[in-house]
Amino acid sequence: QVQLVESGGGLVQAGGSLRLSCAASGRTFTRYTMGWFRQAPGKEREFVAAIRWSSGRTDYADSVKGRFTISRDNAKNTVYLQMNNLNSEDTAVYYCAADQFITVVAAISEYGYWGQGTQVTVSS
Protein backbone atom coordinates (compact mmCIF):
# COMPACT_ATOMS: atom_id res chain seq x y z
CA GLN A 1 0.00 0.00 0.00
CA VAL A 2 1.30 3.41 -0.96
CA GLN A 3 2.07 5.73 1.94
CA LEU A 4 3.06 9.36 1.60
CA VAL A 5 4.25 11.33 4.60
CA GLU A 6 4.89 15.05 4.31
CA SER A 7 7.11 17.09 6.59
CA GLY A 8 8.91 20.42 6.66
CA GLY A 9 6.03 22.84 6.98
CA GLY A 10 6.04 25.72 9.43
CA LEU A 11 5.88 29.45 9.93
CA VAL A 12 8.17 31.66 7.85
CA GLN A 13 8.39 35.36 7.12
CA ALA A 14 7.64 36.73 3.68
CA GLY A 15 10.69 36.41 1.46
CA GLY A 16 11.89 33.36 3.35
CA SER A 17 12.32 29.74 2.30
CA LEU A 18 11.11 26.30 3.32
CA ARG A 19 11.77 22.81 2.03
CA LEU A 20 8.98 20.27 2.16
CA SER A 21 9.66 16.55 2.06
CA CYS A 22 7.42 13.68 1.01
CA ALA A 23 8.61 10.24 2.08
CA ALA A 24 7.05 7.59 -0.14
CA SER A 25 6.78 3.88 0.66
CA GLY A 26 4.89 0.76 -0.29
CA ARG A 27 5.73 0.59 -3.97
CA THR A 28 8.49 0.97 -6.50
CA PHE A 29 7.79 4.44 -7.78
CA THR A 30 9.66 4.29 -11.08
CA ARG A 31 6.44 4.60 -13.10
CA TYR A 32 4.84 7.16 -10.83
CA THR A 33 4.34 10.86 -11.09
CA MET A 34 4.65 12.68 -7.78
CA GLY A 35 2.79 15.92 -7.24
CA TRP A 36 2.55 18.73 -4.73
CA PHE A 37 -0.77 20.45 -4.22
CA ARG A 38 -1.97 23.08 -1.78
CA GLN A 39 -5.23 24.21 -0.27
CA ALA A 40 -5.75 27.58 1.36
CA PRO A 41 -8.70 28.26 3.70
CA GLY A 42 -11.91 28.65 1.75
CA LYS A 43 -10.27 27.73 -1.54
CA GLU A 44 -10.10 24.62 -3.67
CA ARG A 45 -7.06 22.43 -3.71
CA GLU A 46 -4.70 23.50 -6.48
CA PHE A 47 -1.73 22.10 -8.35
CA VAL A 48 1.73 23.35 -7.40
CA ALA A 49 4.32 21.09 -9.03
CA ALA A 50 4.90 17.56 -10.28
CA ILE A 51 7.79 15.32 -11.23
CA ARG A 52 8.06 12.08 -13.15
CA TRP A 53 10.05 9.73 -10.97
CA SER A 54 11.81 7.95 -13.83
CA SER A 55 12.75 10.85 -16.08
CA GLY A 56 12.84 13.72 -13.60
CA ARG A 57 10.67 15.77 -15.92
CA THR A 58 8.88 18.53 -14.02
CA ASP A 59 5.84 20.76 -14.31
CA TYR A 60 4.91 23.85 -12.30
CA ALA A 61 1.96 26.12 -11.72
CA ASP A 62 2.54 29.59 -13.14
CA SER A 63 2.21 31.10 -9.68
CA VAL A 64 5.31 29.29 -8.39
CA LYS A 65 7.57 29.15 -11.45
CA GLY A 66 10.98 30.55 -10.68
CA ARG A 67 10.40 30.32 -6.91
CA PHE A 68 9.67 26.63 -6.22
CA THR A 69 11.70 23.60 -7.27
CA ILE A 70 10.53 20.00 -7.13
CA SER A 71 13.10 17.20 -6.98
CA ARG A 72 13.44 13.58 -5.93
CA ASP A 73 16.01 11.44 -4.20
CA ASN A 74 15.83 7.89 -5.51
CA ALA A 75 17.90 6.42 -2.71
CA LYS A 76 15.64 7.89 -0.03
CA ASN A 77 12.35 7.48 -1.94
CA THR A 78 11.65 11.09 -1.11
CA VAL A 79 10.32 14.02 -3.10
CA TYR A 80 11.16 17.57 -2.13
CA LEU A 81 9.61 20.96 -2.73
CA GLN A 82 12.05 23.79 -2.24
CA MET A 83 10.11 27.01 -1.79
CA ASN A 84 11.90 30.34 -2.03
CA ASN A 85 10.76 33.95 -1.87
CA LEU A 86 7.56 32.96 -0.12
CA ASN A 87 4.65 35.37 0.17
CA SER A 88 1.35 35.41 2.02
CA GLU A 89 -0.46 33.87 -0.94
CA ASP A 90 1.61 30.72 -0.47
CA THR A 91 -0.02 30.10 2.92
CA ALA A 92 -1.84 26.78 2.69
CA VAL A 93 -1.81 23.14 3.62
CA TYR A 94 0.54 21.39 1.22
CA TYR A 95 -0.18 17.85 0.12
CA CYS A 96 1.97 15.25 -1.58
CA ALA A 97 0.23 12.98 -4.11
CA ALA A 98 1.19 10.12 -6.37
CA ASP A 99 -0.13 7.85 -9.09
CA GLN A 100 0.92 6.07 -12.23
CA PHE A 101 0.76 8.34 -15.25
CA ILE A 102 2.56 8.29 -18.57
CA THR A 103 3.08 12.05 -18.41
CA VAL A 104 4.02 14.57 -15.77
CA VAL A 105 0.81 16.51 -16.35
CA ALA A 106 -2.33 15.11 -14.76
CA ALA A 107 -5.55 16.40 -13.30
CA ILE A 108 -5.88 16.52 -9.55
CA SER A 109 -8.72 14.01 -9.71
CA GLU A 110 -6.43 11.44 -11.27
CA TYR A 111 -4.14 11.20 -8.26
CA GLY A 112 -5.13 8.24 -6.13
CA TYR A 113 -2.66 8.47 -3.28
CA TRP A 114 -2.40 11.41 -0.91
CA GLY A 115 -0.48 12.34 2.19
CA GLN A 116 -1.97 13.95 5.25
CA GLY A 117 -0.67 17.44 4.46
CA THR A 118 1.68 19.89 6.14
CA GLN A 119 0.84 23.49 7.05
CA VAL A 120 2.84 26.35 5.57
CA THR A 121 2.17 29.80 6.98
CA VAL A 122 3.86 32.89 5.58
CA SER A 123 3.71 36.01 7.71
CA SER A 124 3.91 39.42 6.11
mmCIF file of C-alpha atoms in Angstrom:
data_model
loop_
_atom_site.group_PDB
_atom_site.id
_atom_site.type_symbol
_atom_site.label_atom_id
_atom_site.label_comp_id
_atom_site.label_asym_id
_atom_site.label_seq_id
_atom_site.Cartn_x
_atom_site.Cartn_y
_atom_site.Cartn_z
ATOM 1 C CA GLN A 1 0.000 0.000 0.000
ATOM 2 C CA VAL A 2 1.303 3.414 -0.961
ATOM 3 C CA GLN A 3 2.065 5.726 1.938
ATOM 4 C CA LEU A 4 3.059 9.357 1.601
ATOM 5 C CA VAL A 5 4.252 11.327 4.599
ATOM 6 C CA GLU A 6 4.886 15.054 4.309
ATOM 7 C CA SER A 7 7.108 17.094 6.593
ATOM 8 C CA GLY A 8 8.906 20.418 6.660
ATOM 9 C CA GLY A 9 6.025 22.845 6.976
ATOM 10 C CA GLY A 10 6.036 25.718 9.427
ATOM 11 C CA LEU A 11 5.884 29.453 9.928
ATOM 12 C CA VAL A 12 8.169 31.661 7.846
ATOM 13 C CA GLN A 13 8.393 35.359 7.122
ATOM 14 C CA ALA A 14 7.644 36.735 3.682
ATOM 15 C CA GLY A 15 10.689 36.415 1.462
ATOM 16 C CA GLY A 16 11.893 33.356 3.348
ATOM 17 C CA SER A 17 12.325 29.735 2.304
ATOM 18 C CA LEU A 18 11.113 26.300 3.316
ATOM 19 C CA ARG A 19 11.770 22.811 2.031
ATOM 20 C CA LEU A 20 8.983 20.272 2.163
ATOM 21 C CA SER A 21 9.659 16.547 2.064
ATOM 22 C CA CYS A 22 7.421 13.677 1.010
ATOM 23 C CA ALA A 23 8.606 10.244 2.082
ATOM 24 C CA ALA A 24 7.055 7.586 -0.142
ATOM 25 C CA SER A 25 6.780 3.880 0.660
ATOM 26 C CA GLY A 26 4.895 0.757 -0.290
ATOM 27 C CA ARG A 27 5.728 0.594 -3.970
ATOM 28 C CA THR A 28 8.486 0.972 -6.504
ATOM 29 C CA PHE A 29 7.789 4.442 -7.783
ATOM 30 C CA THR A 30 9.660 4.292 -11.077
ATOM 31 C CA ARG A 31 6.444 4.601 -13.096
ATOM 32 C CA TYR A 32 4.841 7.159 -10.831
ATOM 33 C CA THR A 33 4.341 10.865 -11.087
ATOM 34 C CA MET A 34 4.652 12.684 -7.775
ATOM 35 C CA GLY A 35 2.795 15.918 -7.239
ATOM 36 C CA TRP A 36 2.551 18.726 -4.728
ATOM 37 C CA PHE A 37 -0.767 20.447 -4.218
ATOM 38 C CA ARG A 38 -1.973 23.078 -1.777
ATOM 39 C CA GLN A 39 -5.229 24.215 -0.266
ATOM 40 C CA ALA A 40 -5.752 27.581 1.357
ATOM 41 C CA PRO A 41 -8.701 28.255 3.698
ATOM 42 C CA GLY A 42 -11.910 28.653 1.747
ATOM 43 C CA LYS A 43 -10.266 27.726 -1.540
ATOM 44 C CA GLU A 44 -10.101 24.619 -3.673
ATOM 45 C CA ARG A 45 -7.057 22.432 -3.706
ATOM 46 C CA GLU A 46 -4.697 23.497 -6.483
ATOM 47 C CA PHE A 47 -1.729 22.100 -8.346
ATOM 48 C CA VAL A 48 1.730 23.346 -7.398
ATOM 49 C CA ALA A 49 4.322 21.090 -9.026
ATOM 50 C CA ALA A 50 4.896 17.564 -10.279
ATOM 51 C CA ILE A 51 7.789 15.319 -11.226
ATOM 52 C CA ARG A 52 8.058 12.079 -13.152
ATOM 53 C CA TRP A 53 10.047 9.726 -10.972
ATOM 54 C CA SER A 54 11.812 7.946 -13.825
ATOM 55 C CA SER A 55 12.746 10.852 -16.076
ATOM 56 C CA GLY A 56 12.837 13.717 -13.604
ATOM 57 C CA ARG A 57 10.673 15.774 -15.925
ATOM 58 C CA THR A 58 8.878 18.531 -14.022
ATOM 59 C CA ASP A 59 5.837 20.755 -14.306
ATOM 60 C CA TYR A 60 4.911 23.853 -12.303
ATOM 61 C CA ALA A 61 1.959 26.119 -11.724
ATOM 62 C CA ASP A 62 2.540 29.585 -13.144
ATOM 63 C CA SER A 63 2.214 31.099 -9.680
ATOM 64 C CA VAL A 64 5.313 29.286 -8.387
ATOM 65 C CA LYS A 65 7.565 29.149 -11.450
ATOM 66 C CA GLY A 66 10.979 30.551 -10.677
ATOM 67 C CA ARG A 67 10.403 30.321 -6.912
ATOM 68 C CA PHE A 68 9.671 26.625 -6.220
ATOM 69 C CA THR A 69 11.700 23.600 -7.267
ATOM 70 C CA ILE A 70 10.534 19.996 -7.126
ATOM 71 C CA SER A 71 13.099 17.205 -6.979
ATOM 72 C CA ARG A 72 13.437 13.576 -5.927
ATOM 73 C CA ASP A 73 16.006 11.435 -4.197
ATOM 74 C CA ASN A 74 15.832 7.889 -5.513
ATOM 75 C CA ALA A 75 17.897 6.417 -2.705
ATOM 76 C CA LYS A 76 15.637 7.890 -0.028
ATOM 77 C CA ASN A 77 12.350 7.478 -1.941
ATOM 78 C CA THR A 78 11.652 11.086 -1.113
ATOM 79 C CA VAL A 79 10.321 14.016 -3.104
ATOM 80 C CA TYR A 80 11.161 17.570 -2.127
ATOM 81 C CA LEU A 81 9.610 20.956 -2.734
ATOM 82 C CA GLN A 82 12.053 23.788 -2.238
ATOM 83 C CA MET A 83 10.111 27.008 -1.787
ATOM 84 C CA ASN A 84 11.902 30.344 -2.030
ATOM 85 C CA ASN A 85 10.757 33.954 -1.870
ATOM 86 C CA LEU A 86 7.558 32.962 -0.121
ATOM 87 C CA ASN A 87 4.652 35.369 0.171
ATOM 88 C CA SER A 88 1.352 35.408 2.023
ATOM 89 C CA GLU A 89 -0.462 33.873 -0.939
ATOM 90 C CA ASP A 90 1.609 30.718 -0.467
ATOM 91 C CA THR A 91 -0.019 30.103 2.919
ATOM 92 C CA ALA A 92 -1.842 26.780 2.688
ATOM 93 C CA VAL A 93 -1.811 23.139 3.624
ATOM 94 C CA TYR A 94 0.543 21.391 1.224
ATOM 95 C CA TYR A 95 -0.176 17.852 0.121
ATOM 96 C CA CYS A 96 1.966 15.251 -1.584
ATOM 97 C CA ALA A 97 0.229 12.981 -4.106
ATOM 98 C CA ALA A 98 1.186 10.116 -6.371
ATOM 99 C CA ASP A 99 -0.126 7.854 -9.089
ATOM 100 C CA GLN A 100 0.919 6.067 -12.232
ATOM 101 C CA PHE A 101 0.764 8.345 -15.252
ATOM 102 C CA ILE A 102 2.563 8.293 -18.567
ATOM 103 C CA THR A 103 3.083 12.045 -18.405
ATOM 104 C CA VAL A 104 4.020 14.572 -15.770
ATOM 105 C CA VAL A 105 0.812 16.512 -16.347
ATOM 106 C CA ALA A 106 -2.328 15.105 -14.760
ATOM 107 C CA ALA A 107 -5.555 16.397 -13.298
ATOM 108 C CA ILE A 108 -5.877 16.519 -9.549
ATOM 109 C CA SER A 109 -8.722 14.010 -9.707
ATOM 110 C CA GLU A 110 -6.433 11.438 -11.266
ATOM 111 C CA TYR A 111 -4.142 11.201 -8.264
ATOM 112 C CA GLY A 112 -5.133 8.243 -6.134
ATOM 113 C CA TYR A 113 -2.664 8.474 -3.279
ATOM 114 C CA TRP A 114 -2.398 11.412 -0.906
ATOM 115 C CA GLY A 115 -0.477 12.338 2.190
ATOM 116 C CA GLN A 116 -1.971 13.949 5.250
ATOM 117 C CA GLY A 117 -0.670 17.436 4.462
ATOM 118 C CA THR A 118 1.676 19.891 6.137
ATOM 119 C CA GLN A 119 0.844 23.486 7.049
ATOM 120 C CA VAL A 120 2.840 26.348 5.566
ATOM 121 C CA THR A 121 2.171 29.804 6.976
ATOM 122 C CA VAL A 122 3.858 32.890 5.576
ATOM 123 C CA SER A 123 3.707 36.009 7.710
ATOM 124 C CA SER A 124 3.913 39.423 6.114
#
